[in-house]
XYZ file of C-alpha atoms in Angstrom:
657
model
C 0.018 -0.011 0.002
C 1.433 3.358 -1.019
C 0.970 5.853 1.805
C 1.243 8.746 -0.631
C -1.984 7.864 -2.488
C -4.883 10.205 -1.696
C -7.928 8.653 0.033
C -11.324 9.224 -1.526
C -14.368 11.185 -0.457
C -15.915 8.254 1.380
C -12.758 7.817 3.444
C -12.897 11.437 4.574
C -16.580 11.117 5.495
C -15.887 8.046 7.616
C -12.938 9.719 9.287
C -14.809 12.891 10.124
C -17.826 10.963 11.392
C -15.729 8.708 13.617
C -13.666 11.635 14.996
C -16.829 13.585 15.767
C -18.306 10.590 17.616
C -15.081 10.219 19.628
C -15.067 13.893 20.570
C -18.792 14.197 21.270
C -18.442 12.685 24.755
C -15.836 15.300 25.625
C -17.868 18.328 24.567
C -19.449 18.478 28.003
C -15.947 18.680 29.572
C -14.446 21.138 27.091
C -14.906 24.903 27.237
C -17.511 26.079 24.750
C -14.922 27.814 22.554
C -12.895 24.572 22.250
C -15.916 22.517 21.146
C -16.942 25.269 18.699
C -13.473 25.385 17.114
C -13.358 21.588 16.727
C -16.693 21.554 14.905
C -15.634 24.564 12.810
C -12.392 22.888 11.666
C -14.263 19.703 10.753
C -16.804 21.661 8.745
C -13.982 23.590 7.054
C -12.261 20.345 6.054
C -15.506 18.972 4.637
C -16.060 22.181 2.677
C -12.546 21.965 1.206
C -13.336 18.477 -0.074
C -16.747 19.415 -1.493
C -15.504 22.547 -3.282
C -12.160 21.014 -4.274
C -10.304 23.926 -2.727
C -6.626 23.814 -1.880
C -5.524 22.944 1.662
C -4.636 25.953 3.863
C -0.946 26.895 3.866
C 1.447 26.593 6.788
C 1.538 30.364 7.249
C -2.189 30.175 8.182
C -2.204 26.916 10.162
C 0.796 27.699 12.347
C -0.681 30.884 13.962
C -3.992 29.065 14.493
C -2.152 26.208 16.185
C -0.229 28.540 18.463
C -3.412 30.424 19.391
C -5.148 27.131 20.189
C -2.283 26.056 22.484
C -2.334 29.477 24.161
C -6.073 29.272 24.636
C -5.827 25.875 26.330
C -3.088 27.176 28.616
C -5.068 30.265 29.575
C -8.186 28.182 30.166
C -6.536 25.546 32.414
C -3.327 27.355 33.500
C -1.420 24.273 32.353
C -0.959 22.005 29.324
C -0.835 18.882 31.464
C -3.327 16.931 33.514
C -6.473 15.225 32.380
C -8.698 18.121 31.296
C -6.041 20.231 29.592
C -4.299 17.299 27.850
C -7.485 15.813 26.399
C -8.748 19.203 25.215
C -5.369 19.973 23.587
C -5.279 16.548 21.895
C -8.782 16.968 20.471
C -8.051 20.485 19.206
C -4.746 19.446 17.598
C -6.402 16.461 15.872
C -9.085 18.707 14.402
C -6.331 21.006 13.132
C -4.410 18.042 11.724
C -7.419 17.408 9.470
C -6.615 20.650 7.669
C -3.346 19.297 6.304
C -4.316 15.612 5.859
C -4.736 14.414 2.307
C -2.612 11.234 1.922
C -2.991 7.762 3.311
C -0.118 8.375 5.641
C -1.893 11.379 7.176
C -5.072 9.339 7.559
C -3.263 6.465 9.285
C -1.810 8.914 11.819
C -5.207 10.432 12.455
C -6.932 7.058 12.759
C -4.554 5.748 15.442
C -4.613 9.063 17.269
C -8.401 8.797 17.091
C -8.281 5.372 18.768
C -6.272 6.948 21.605
C -8.701 9.862 21.888
C -11.573 7.391 22.102
C -9.964 5.609 25.064
C -9.532 8.921 26.936
C -13.287 8.993 27.507
C -12.715 6.451 30.303
C -10.723 9.126 32.154
C -14.045 10.910 32.789
C -16.616 8.127 32.951
C -16.266 4.336 33.084
C -19.947 3.458 33.001
C -21.485 0.752 30.868
C -23.197 3.126 28.465
C -19.924 4.936 27.733
C -18.255 1.588 27.017
C -21.071 0.677 24.628
C -21.066 4.090 22.953
C -17.307 3.975 22.294
C -17.850 0.998 20.013
C -19.289 3.460 17.479
C -16.138 5.581 16.963
C -13.970 2.438 17.088
C -16.097 0.911 14.303
C -15.948 4.135 12.247
C -12.168 4.463 12.591
C -11.709 0.792 11.634
C -13.958 1.246 8.592
C -11.857 4.212 7.522
C -8.662 2.181 7.973
C -10.103 -0.652 5.902
C -11.111 1.799 3.182
C -7.740 3.505 2.798
C -6.003 0.102 2.864
C -7.958 -1.251 -0.135
C -5.533 -1.219 -3.120
C -8.052 -1.576 -5.972
C -10.145 1.585 -5.911
C -13.023 2.536 -3.600
C -14.860 0.143 -1.333
C -18.599 0.382 -1.031
C -19.930 1.432 2.352
C -21.631 -1.924 2.778
C -18.489 -3.974 2.116
C -16.398 -1.564 4.209
C -18.808 -1.951 7.136
C -18.888 -5.733 6.809
C -15.086 -6.031 6.776
C -14.719 -3.728 9.758
C -17.293 -5.649 11.766
C -15.542 -8.899 10.841
C -12.165 -7.572 12.019
C -13.643 -6.359 15.344
C -15.422 -9.695 15.924
C -12.222 -11.574 15.185
C -10.390 -9.425 17.746
C -13.066 -9.918 20.433
C -11.873 -13.409 21.644
C -8.317 -12.139 21.925
C -9.524 -9.096 23.834
C -11.549 -11.280 26.193
C -8.605 -13.609 26.789
C -6.279 -10.722 27.578
C -8.877 -9.178 29.883
C -9.338 -12.394 31.851
C -5.735 -13.590 32.084
C -3.351 -10.640 31.643
C -1.957 -9.809 35.116
C -4.001 -7.058 36.700
C -2.050 -3.921 37.625
C -2.778 -2.669 41.169
C -3.923 0.914 41.492
C -5.933 3.131 39.149
C -5.760 2.357 35.436
C -7.757 5.355 34.241
C -6.139 8.201 36.192
C -3.561 10.889 35.655
C -2.028 13.468 38.045
C -3.334 16.898 38.985
C -7.012 17.306 37.996
C -8.175 13.712 37.406
C -9.920 13.509 40.760
C -11.073 17.091 41.146
C -14.761 16.493 40.465
C -15.204 13.645 42.941
C -17.809 14.290 45.615
C -18.241 12.948 49.115
C -17.735 13.738 52.813
C -14.992 16.086 54.012
C -12.804 16.079 57.107
C -14.739 19.059 58.447
C -18.383 20.152 58.717
C -19.994 23.573 58.754
C -23.646 24.629 58.502
C -24.737 23.906 54.912
C -22.101 21.280 54.057
C -24.307 18.150 54.443
C -27.378 19.845 52.981
C -25.395 20.840 49.907
C -24.113 17.286 49.479
C -27.693 15.985 49.820
C -28.656 17.800 46.610
C -26.597 15.260 44.648
C -28.184 12.048 43.357
C -24.795 10.452 42.659
C -24.263 6.971 44.100
C -21.933 6.939 47.117
C -21.749 3.145 47.448
C -23.710 -0.069 46.991
C -24.037 -2.815 49.584
C -24.785 -6.535 49.180
C -25.731 -8.091 52.524
C -25.179 -11.719 53.443
C -28.648 -12.391 54.635
C -31.498 -9.984 55.302
C -30.968 -6.228 55.007
C -31.137 -4.618 58.476
C -33.939 -2.201 59.333
C -33.640 1.308 57.950
C -33.030 2.883 61.341
C -29.977 0.653 61.854
C -28.286 1.689 58.636
C -25.780 4.237 59.908
C -22.685 4.251 57.704
C -19.702 5.489 59.724
C -17.368 8.050 58.170
C -15.201 10.880 59.575
C -15.443 11.530 63.304
C -15.164 15.215 64.270
C -13.889 16.475 67.609
C -12.653 20.056 67.339
C -15.162 22.945 67.365
C -13.964 26.424 66.350
C -17.211 28.322 67.022
C -18.778 27.570 63.652
C -17.485 24.274 62.223
C -16.234 20.883 63.401
C -12.950 19.223 62.397
C -11.145 15.906 62.762
C -8.516 15.559 65.465
C -5.214 13.689 65.569
C -5.239 9.898 65.819
C -3.009 9.821 68.882
C -4.644 7.402 71.283
C -5.426 3.700 71.348
C -8.259 2.218 69.315
C -11.461 2.274 71.314
C -12.442 -1.143 72.504
C -15.582 -2.650 70.936
C -17.875 -5.117 72.647
C -20.440 -6.458 70.187
C -23.950 -7.349 71.368
C -25.584 -10.044 69.310
C -24.535 -11.355 65.924
C -22.477 -9.264 63.533
C -23.818 -8.220 60.139
C -21.679 -9.259 57.111
C -21.808 -7.458 53.777
C -19.880 -6.511 50.625
C -19.372 -2.850 49.806
C -18.747 -1.319 46.400
C -17.518 2.176 47.144
C -17.432 4.894 44.499
C -14.206 6.956 44.302
C -14.234 10.084 46.497
C -10.511 10.994 46.698
C -10.362 10.520 50.473
C -8.847 7.736 52.535
C -11.894 6.729 54.579
C -13.982 3.684 53.812
C -17.641 3.753 54.703
C -18.741 0.836 56.886
C -21.827 -0.011 58.887
C -21.699 1.399 62.408
C -19.618 -0.032 64.153
C -16.981 -1.987 62.120
C -15.937 -5.332 63.543
C -13.963 -7.102 60.782
C -11.974 -4.860 58.445
C -11.117 -5.200 54.762
C -7.594 -6.458 54.070
C -4.933 -3.761 53.980
C -6.941 -1.181 55.969
C -6.649 0.055 59.545
C -8.711 1.683 62.258
C -8.364 5.125 63.749
C -8.737 5.450 67.486
C -12.488 6.166 67.129
C -12.976 3.119 64.857
C -13.093 4.869 61.561
C -11.731 2.677 58.743
C -8.997 4.161 56.526
C -7.340 2.912 53.350
C -3.577 3.354 52.796
C -4.207 5.715 49.850
C -7.102 7.983 48.768
C -9.904 6.055 47.102
C -9.609 7.151 43.448
C -11.107 4.100 41.727
C -14.185 2.062 42.500
C -13.341 -0.204 45.450
C -14.943 -3.491 46.479
C -14.387 -4.925 49.943
C -16.006 -7.193 52.549
C -16.873 -6.069 56.051
C -18.600 -7.081 59.238
C -20.190 -4.782 61.800
C -22.141 -4.763 65.060
C -25.270 -2.593 65.078
C -25.657 -3.181 68.845
C -22.527 -2.657 70.917
C -20.625 -1.082 73.806
C -17.838 1.198 72.646
C -14.953 2.526 74.783
C -16.103 1.736 78.308
C -13.145 3.755 79.585
C -12.157 7.287 78.578
C -8.690 8.722 79.279
C -8.070 12.234 80.503
C -6.783 13.393 77.139
C -9.791 12.064 75.266
C -12.089 13.463 77.928
C -10.608 16.959 77.495
C -10.913 16.704 73.732
C -14.551 15.577 73.973
C -15.411 18.619 76.171
C -13.453 21.245 74.188
C -15.312 24.485 73.360
C -14.066 27.944 72.302
C -13.659 30.312 75.263
C -16.440 32.657 74.169
C -19.514 32.889 71.992
C -23.058 31.503 72.063
C -23.898 32.770 75.599
C -27.563 31.711 75.570
C -26.697 28.149 74.646
C -24.028 27.980 77.330
C -26.432 29.359 79.936
C -29.112 26.820 78.969
C -26.704 23.891 79.175
C -25.294 25.024 82.516
C -28.833 25.378 83.910
C -29.580 21.807 82.856
C -26.354 20.673 84.497
C -27.347 22.319 87.814
C -30.970 21.301 87.805
C -31.025 17.900 86.120
C -27.590 16.657 87.236
C -27.510 13.250 85.458
C -26.374 12.925 81.811
C -29.452 10.874 80.897
C -31.844 13.609 82.072
C -29.838 16.329 80.327
C -29.894 14.351 77.080
C -33.626 13.836 77.391
C -34.151 17.569 78.016
C -32.245 18.474 74.844
C -34.147 15.989 72.700
C -37.464 17.152 74.193
C -36.608 20.719 73.279
C -36.077 19.708 69.642
C -39.370 17.823 69.604
C -41.595 20.409 71.242
C -40.306 23.913 70.508
C -41.135 24.306 66.820
C -37.909 23.152 65.205
C -38.205 22.469 61.482
C -36.210 20.098 59.234
C -35.349 21.738 55.904
C -32.789 21.788 53.100
C -32.925 25.588 52.906
C -32.176 27.001 56.375
C -31.455 30.737 56.779
C -27.941 32.091 57.179
C -26.571 32.094 60.753
C -24.616 34.885 62.430
C -21.398 34.804 64.430
C -23.079 33.001 67.332
C -24.366 30.242 65.053
C -25.545 27.895 67.799
C -27.594 30.631 69.539
C -29.055 31.804 66.218
C -30.198 28.312 65.370
C -31.553 27.257 68.794
C -33.326 30.515 69.719
C -34.079 32.305 66.437
C -34.301 30.391 63.157
C -35.050 26.863 64.495
C -34.771 25.742 60.855
C -31.959 23.469 59.830
C -30.638 20.255 58.332
C -28.931 17.366 60.103
C -25.610 19.243 60.532
C -27.427 22.033 62.383
C -29.055 19.647 64.818
C -25.934 17.552 65.349
C -23.712 20.600 65.869
C -26.051 22.348 68.340
C -26.767 19.103 70.267
C -23.039 18.312 70.629
C -22.405 21.893 71.735
C -25.128 21.683 74.407
C -23.775 18.365 75.649
C -20.230 19.680 76.006
C -21.421 22.875 77.662
C -23.344 20.697 80.172
C -20.210 18.616 80.896
C -21.103 15.554 78.824
C -18.342 14.345 76.443
C -19.634 14.462 72.869
C -18.395 14.242 69.271
C -19.931 14.344 65.813
C -19.896 11.446 63.352
C -20.548 12.127 59.671
C -21.484 9.487 57.142
C -24.672 8.251 55.495
C -27.958 6.999 56.869
C -30.374 4.611 55.181
C -30.359 3.655 51.544
C -32.687 2.299 48.877
C -33.132 -1.390 48.250
C -32.963 -2.399 44.595
C -35.325 -5.376 44.275
C -33.790 -6.357 40.939
C -30.402 -7.246 42.426
C -31.349 -7.334 46.125
C -28.689 -4.827 47.118
C -28.729 -1.413 48.787
C -28.037 1.850 46.924
C -26.741 4.691 49.101
C -26.571 8.071 47.385
C -24.904 11.361 48.310
C -28.410 12.593 49.157
C -28.308 10.117 52.106
C -25.397 11.984 53.702
C -26.007 12.546 57.395
C -24.481 13.697 60.682
C -25.220 12.440 64.158
C -23.720 12.642 67.690
C -22.002 10.213 70.006
C -22.017 11.039 73.731
C -19.932 9.227 76.300
C -21.741 7.715 79.308
C -19.776 6.078 82.072
C -22.054 3.033 82.150
C -22.216 2.409 78.407
C -19.292 4.128 76.665
C -19.917 6.022 73.449
C -23.642 6.027 72.634
C -25.085 7.081 69.280
C -27.778 9.776 69.478
C -29.446 11.304 66.410
C -31.049 14.654 67.262
C -32.473 14.832 63.707
C -34.698 11.884 64.612
C -36.245 13.973 67.397
C -37.365 16.607 64.889
C -38.053 14.411 61.838
C -38.214 10.723 62.892
C -39.210 9.679 59.369
C -35.729 10.735 58.180
C -34.264 7.764 60.033
C -37.204 5.359 59.571
C -38.029 5.968 55.899
C -35.344 8.172 54.354
C -34.812 11.837 53.601
C -37.594 11.994 51.010
C -40.377 11.447 53.565
C -38.890 13.859 56.155
C -39.008 17.022 54.028
C -42.178 19.032 53.521
C -40.841 20.279 50.206
C -38.689 17.615 48.546
C -38.464 19.240 45.123
C -34.863 20.244 45.811
C -33.841 16.606 46.169
C -32.575 14.782 43.063
C -35.359 12.970 41.240
C -33.963 9.530 42.078
C -34.077 10.301 45.832
C -37.817 11.059 45.654
C -40.713 8.652 45.547
C -42.623 10.241 42.665
C -42.111 9.237 39.000
C -42.570 5.516 39.770
C -41.979 4.487 36.144
C -38.732 6.414 36.029
C -37.520 4.867 39.290
C -38.370 1.375 38.047
C -36.452 2.052 34.805
C -33.513 3.405 36.765
C -33.379 0.491 39.191
C -33.312 -2.003 36.322
C -30.532 -0.043 34.663
C -28.630 0.266 37.938
C -28.730 -3.523 38.340
C -27.157 -3.936 34.898
C -24.646 -1.217 35.615
C -23.826 -2.787 38.967
C -22.992 -6.030 37.180
C -20.645 -4.035 34.914
C -19.037 -2.474 37.969
C -18.614 -5.824 39.739
C -17.410 -8.052 36.902
C -15.625 -5.649 34.541
C -14.412 -2.563 36.414
C -14.136 -4.549 39.648
C -12.185 -7.396 38.048
C -9.044 -7.039 40.150
C -6.091 -9.227 41.124
C -8.106 -11.064 43.729
C -10.977 -11.901 41.365
C -8.539 -12.922 38.631
C -6.786 -15.413 40.908
C -10.153 -16.637 42.214
C -11.281 -17.331 38.619
C -8.093 -19.242 37.830
C -8.461 -21.209 41.071
C -11.985 -22.276 40.079
C -10.740 -23.352 36.646
C -7.748 -25.316 37.916
C -9.255 -26.561 41.171
C -6.139 -25.485 43.075
C -4.823 -22.295 44.645
C -3.609 -20.146 41.756
C -0.417 -18.076 41.680
C 1.205 -15.687 39.213
C 3.299 -18.371 37.549
C 0.184 -20.406 36.729
C -1.506 -17.251 35.480
C 1.282 -16.564 33.022
C 1.280 -20.175 31.808
C -2.475 -20.041 31.229
C -2.149 -16.727 29.415
C 0.658 -17.984 27.163
C -1.112 -21.259 26.394
C -4.438 -19.578 25.705
C -2.841 -17.046 23.338
C -1.019 -19.798 21.422
C -4.174 -21.855 21.127
C -6.150 -18.821 19.958
C -3.450 -17.925 17.426
C -3.562 -21.473 16.003
C -7.360 -21.383 15.773
C -7.309 -17.993 14.031
C -4.667 -19.186 11.591
C -6.709 -22.280 10.817
C -9.770 -20.128 10.301
C -8.100 -17.415 8.195
C -5.880 -19.602 6.047
C -8.064 -22.590 5.465
C -8.702 -23.437 1.832
C -11.923 -21.898 0.768
C -14.030 -23.342 -1.986
C -14.748 -20.567 -4.392
C -18.420 -20.102 -5.300
C -19.335 -21.270 -8.789
C -21.639 -19.108 -10.876
C -24.168 -20.739 -13.265
C -22.045 -20.150 -16.378
C -19.028 -21.769 -14.795
C -21.130 -24.722 -13.636
C -22.265 -25.332 -17.211
C -18.737 -25.037 -18.504
C -17.550 -27.658 -15.958
C -20.196 -30.044 -17.343
C -18.838 -29.375 -20.800
C -15.269 -30.125 -19.620
C -16.515 -33.356 -18.028
C -17.853 -34.496 -21.421
C -14.505 -33.690 -23.077
C -12.606 -35.615 -20.411
C -14.574 -38.746 -21.279
C -13.040 -38.466 -24.761
C -9.564 -38.129 -23.260
C -9.358 -34.334 -23.520
C -8.214 -33.144 -20.114
C -7.985 -29.408 -19.312
C -4.517 -28.506 -18.133
C -3.852 -26.555 -14.929
C -4.334 -22.874 -15.762
C -5.324 -23.640 -19.384
C -7.761 -21.128 -20.815
C -11.003 -21.775 -22.757
C -9.503 -20.807 -26.145
C -6.634 -23.267 -25.775
C -9.046 -26.014 -24.820
C -11.194 -25.142 -27.838
C -8.234 -25.496 -30.238
C -7.199 -28.911 -28.892
C -10.770 -30.245 -28.731
C -11.555 -28.973 -32.276
C -8.568 -30.876 -33.720
C -9.385 -34.081 -31.857
C -13.167 -33.840 -32.489
C -13.462 -32.192 -35.950
C -17.089 -33.299 -36.290
C -17.975 -31.086 -33.261
C -15.604 -28.206 -34.011
C -18.394 -25.692 -34.716
C -20.316 -26.632 -31.592
C -17.177 -26.439 -29.423
C -16.340 -22.998 -30.838
C -19.882 -21.750 -30.195
C -19.850 -23.054 -26.581
C -16.543 -21.328 -25.963
C -17.749 -18.009 -27.356
C -20.946 -18.069 -25.288
C -19.031 -18.952 -22.113
C -16.499 -16.155 -22.636
C -19.309 -13.704 -23.280
C -21.032 -14.640 -20.047
C -17.874 -14.620 -17.954
C -15.918 -11.730 -19.390
C -18.139 -9.934 -21.892
C -20.871 -7.358 -21.465
C -23.083 -9.882 -19.656
C -20.602 -9.899 -16.746
C -21.121 -6.187 -16.060
C -23.455 -5.184 -13.211
C -25.549 -2.976 -15.533
C -26.018 -5.707 -18.211
C -29.523 -6.483 -19.380
C -30.782 -9.544 -17.431
C -32.954 -10.655 -20.378
C -29.970 -10.913 -22.709
C -27.990 -12.819 -20.094
C -30.770 -15.345 -19.588
C -31.043 -15.887 -23.345
C -27.293 -16.513 -23.702
C -27.351 -18.858 -20.688
C -30.195 -20.861 -22.151
C -28.396 -21.239 -25.499
C -25.175 -22.379 -23.745
C -27.101 -24.973 -21.682
C -28.810 -26.304 -24.794
C -25.548 -26.660 -26.745
C -23.796 -28.494 -23.930
C -26.729 -30.866 -23.386
C -26.869 -31.694 -27.145
C -23.109 -32.160 -27.433
C -22.575 -35.880 -27.940
C -18.911 -36.614 -27.785
């Protein structure tokens, strides 16, 4: 194949279509001006081909290229990282179209287009994206097939069929490599700097408005498959960051500088498998309180589970927890001081109320009951849109607005407890979840984010108290949707209306969950488990490599046998009649030589059978006309062809030699 030959119009159309499909997924990530320039350059290239205009000169393309690079730099303040690199690649490929006219140029663009297609997984690894990317891959392959054809222009139908055949032939090899090629630990689709910027989830601090803002997102936080029945909704507290330090407005995590709090489980533990979405933090969400940890993780002193590195890819792990327990029966002086810490000033009314409770009620249990009774009976309101709070945020909330979300209730309750001399801390995480009946697993979304309080009692250790449940008990019993008077701010999937849409989504989520578990979640552990099931023994890396090598060799042999097997060429009607004619000649000792043409056979047969010389000549002429004459053309008249075929059949049948 000469790389200097110019591809045809159809090749350009296939290339532009495939490149546009590959870039379409990125348009939502690109700045508007970048997407507009890409479409403009593609339209310009198409116009050049339609009007047969000359390609733009270097003196014009070079300034445009430099301006494009400068624009990307000014937009992202860098040329590296995920967002800037992909935008720059797409823009440069669209500019490359303006100077591409030979097969060599097209080959470069096609393989760069394959790479651009794969970059879509840097932004989204869902099942629908994987299915969609088959379209640009098919289009690029069809373009490659077209420019590789040495004998003119391929029809679109034949080009499509050949491309589909090539992709189907590659599918077994792809599957074998996916199953057996050693899995690389760590993120596959990730690059430095901005690859994890858009991930959402809990932070290591909490201020008024943080949890309510997170609750506006319908994104999935994690999915849970229980071994046995799913616990009751009010038991589904998913433990995340534990916050100790209060600065007058917000709560923050403290140092992990004391021993892990001792856990005494009451009753049987609950076992489950978590599939955690990436959130770019180290903590792993587990049912409150974790008992058995995933491999390679560790506990903080307050029994929060942490991974060695930030979770930047979807993570699957097993866990076991006690929903009934005694936690930290003893509390050291350092932990006690930390659990009672308050800023020296601020919120005077709240301090006075707590101190009055301490004097009058005396016992922690009665003080706790007084605080919860206040939330139940004094007109507090659970809402996603609370008013702004002033410098004394606790006072403003408790005595003025009385409107807040879970972080407002947890923060004010913990403050009151500390001011009354009761050790308290805030736990953030998620509460509840939605059962998907299709796959019998639990879906927990960002809209289920929640904050509650743990107070320390000498007789019981740390005890979970949820002041939100005193104001809106349905939040804990039935979910956030039922607790809000106006739930229109919640994402659609967190609400109970649109039943048909929810049913459609749950079915799709079950399919997508399978994709997450068996494709994106196919890690080293699952790979070795699969090989162990196949071999019946404990698998190791040496066995994996042997299986991979053997499978690839076997597949290569099968493909060679399939591709290079001797194929029986189809015989058209004219050739079938001519073979009958040759069979009659062979009975008279006239054998057609290998590669001998019809005219040569006619000359030999006419000399040996002079009485049939005229008939033999006529048969030869009719056969040549059908095979190589006007009748062989696609636009030939079918009536004339049928007449010639009938005459040839009649002559051969009458030939008596």
